[in-house]
């Protein structure tokens, strides 16, 4: 896709694009981005002339580095139709060579000499301009060129960088006919660019050697000044000061920072062994005009010079008229050794001196591969020398070595040269160290929580001000919710703004951010790589997205790096790093650092997103498994709360269950563990507990059944490996409003709090019982009086248990929060408990259930007790009808009469006396008949020939529900009738 070596490919897409149609596929993203920038700049594809400039540096660094390489490439491609160009960082072509001389004659006259400009902003999409814009290897084929004049050609181009600063010095470009495409060209251009970069490094090394010769020529080291070459100073150096390797490394860090400042100064450096070494920086200029700094190390108390400490005037030998106070130095940084070469005593064979004393070998060609330039071991390093003239190579970031054979150097000296270099090289070393420190800090600061928004904030806080002055992060709403965005480019919302000031006109947090097709953020998202705009004032794509807004921002920022947040193939958003007007613009090293920061942050954001997604699923499951509403009853007034843990969702649950006889069951439980499994297990336990409770089992029997269930679930789990869910706890309370008593039992659960009407608070003495799942151990139930308007507070251990708090102290806090407030509603009580007792950052779920008790009016209770005599059934039935009339329940009288007749008759016929009849007028009419027998009635369908067996069937048809409740002695058969008629 995108190649046009045979005259096809993107030709039709280019025509559609030029006609204003949308083109989304069929063209490589980098080419499409370039076309859009060209259209934004107002370029015309049929414009033939290229601008020419004559203010370029004809003999600059890139030219001197490129000439030998181009000579070898010209020989390699001799006879072919390939032309070779070298342009500077502005796109101005400085050198051009041809495989065939006739190729030059086919070009316009202005393109045969140095000076014509191929920058994208004036020439449209082409190899040189796009390599500068994308800052990477670029191939452009046929119709992918924006200009008509280049449609018949193809090219491959690669930026050439300064090995020290990482900045782009120029571009190497191969141009050729479309049919000449060869994969080997990519290999050749990479090797050739590396050869040019090594020659650039050689030029820097030569400057360092010139500084060394200038130092040796000052007479400060008399014997060293007599040396004929660097070989005479290659043994000993700072090792003559009897310093250990760690001490030398520490001094090198300080020396690198002093060089980066480029000033005369002195600083005292304390060593780990208690000694102090004074570093003296001496600015100097070589004979060829190279300005640099030499750093000398002076031991205190030496005879070679007086002690120099920060704050005291510095007097350098031979320069008594110049004084500069010392200053404190922050922790220094060192240049990466891979970018430097060691200072060599003897130039290698074939060494070719440069004008400023440097040297480099020629370029060789092996097949189609360009071999690298050999510059020997010359590099950006200093030399340590003692007063006897002995020395050793020492580089930024490496301690001065011992002798050549690794043995210790000569006897310690009082003073020696530690490092020599140019301030800008020291600054590169300083910046490299700080980048490493920033990455190390980012590893500790980014991703401390599993919150998407907070992780994005940590990224911004880490980058400001160490890398950028302002940072914005844009994420889709779906990512904030823990999901993958279906449109990560078009559904971005401003999530974070962080910077040195708060008054910059960035799009506010929460609003949608629309990036135009040429905006750096859009290009970063579609291309998947960081996009650098060193100068926003000339970034047409950025300016075009919103001219008014971007124009306002230009008064505050001038440089931008846009980096996509991508992790595990998922696009999560985009982060934008801005620099203000004062500092230097962003460079490629900054872009690499920003990319690394964004990559690390993206992984943390994705972890947080995945956690948020899983937590949302578990929480949704948890809430679906908890009661959705409260039952419609008047026995108790209920309020409840459920608070999931910050880290994960657990298995806490609660339930309110209407029972027969106007009673109410209150359940609170906790399943050990967290996550989906605990939530699912909680749902099973709650369902089972509700079923057991609705069978009218007393609390202790309900816990026995739950204990058996948990044990069975553990045994049935094939992957449990013996761990299972043992440890689940439960508290079950049954309140009877007719007697104002409650029966409760617990299985390893915290006891409830009881708030009586007078405001006193107690924790009932309730046997703890074993947690569910242990099996075989008994549960004991306790019955207590519970006056009307008392409050029962049931809770899970997440409310009171916390590793930072004492449980007894928390229970006292709970008691204080509940005491002396009997008039509070259950809702107010819930909130008061959470405000006073709940931890600020709960590590476990909290389930809270508060119930204010009510008593059933004695006037709504009617009771009759009779012996087991069938003749008395009519009397009871008549008394019940009169009672219903008094209650105004005439409409329910017919159904109640039939139900009582059947139930009383069955009790007399099949049970044992005495028989007790009770009517309860609550929200419904409840008919109860009890006897002393434990035999249970059984509903069956009578055959057409049966004379009986239809009584319970009639009861079931006439009532809403019916059932059997067992007593310590006997049973109760009950039926509930609606008050809106049968």
PDB file of C-alpha atoms in Angstrom, residues 26 170 199 212 258 281 300 498 604 631 665 732 795 798 836 863 894 958:
ATOM      1  CA  UNK A  26      -4.579   3.295   0.706  1.00  0.00           C
ATOM      2  CA  UNK A 170      21.460  17.244   8.254  1.00  0.00           C
ATOM      3  CA  UNK A 199      33.086  11.796  11.693  1.00  0.00           C
ATOM      4  CA  UNK A 212      44.291  19.482  26.246  1.00  0.00           C
ATOM      5  CA  UNK A 258      31.544  22.466  36.540  1.00  0.00           C
ATOM      6  CA  UNK A 281      37.640  25.014  37.060  1.00  0.00           C
ATOM      7  CA  UNK A 300      43.628  20.193  51.075  1.00  0.00           C
ATOM      8  CA  UNK A 498      -0.573  20.660  34.963  1.00  0.00           C
ATOM      9  CA  UNK A 604       0.170   2.068  34.425  1.00  0.00           C
ATOM     10  CA  UNK A 631     -39.665  -5.203  51.697  1.00  0.00           C
ATOM     11  CA  UNK A 665     -35.402 -11.419  59.632  1.00  0.00           C
ATOM     12  CA  UNK A 732     -28.991 -13.594  61.764  1.00  0.00           C
ATOM     13  CA  UNK A 795     -22.376  -4.440  60.372  1.00  0.00           C
ATOM     14  CA  UNK A 798     -14.800  -3.811  57.478  1.00  0.00           C
ATOM     15  CA  UNK A 836     -17.447   8.696  62.961  1.00  0.00           C
ATOM     16  CA  UNK A 863     -56.119 -14.915  70.464  1.00  0.00           C
ATOM     17  CA  UNK A 894     -65.292 -15.047  53.836  1.00  0.00           C
ATOM     18  CA  UNK A 958     -57.733 -18.491  49.318  1.00  0.00           C
TER      19      UNK A 958
END
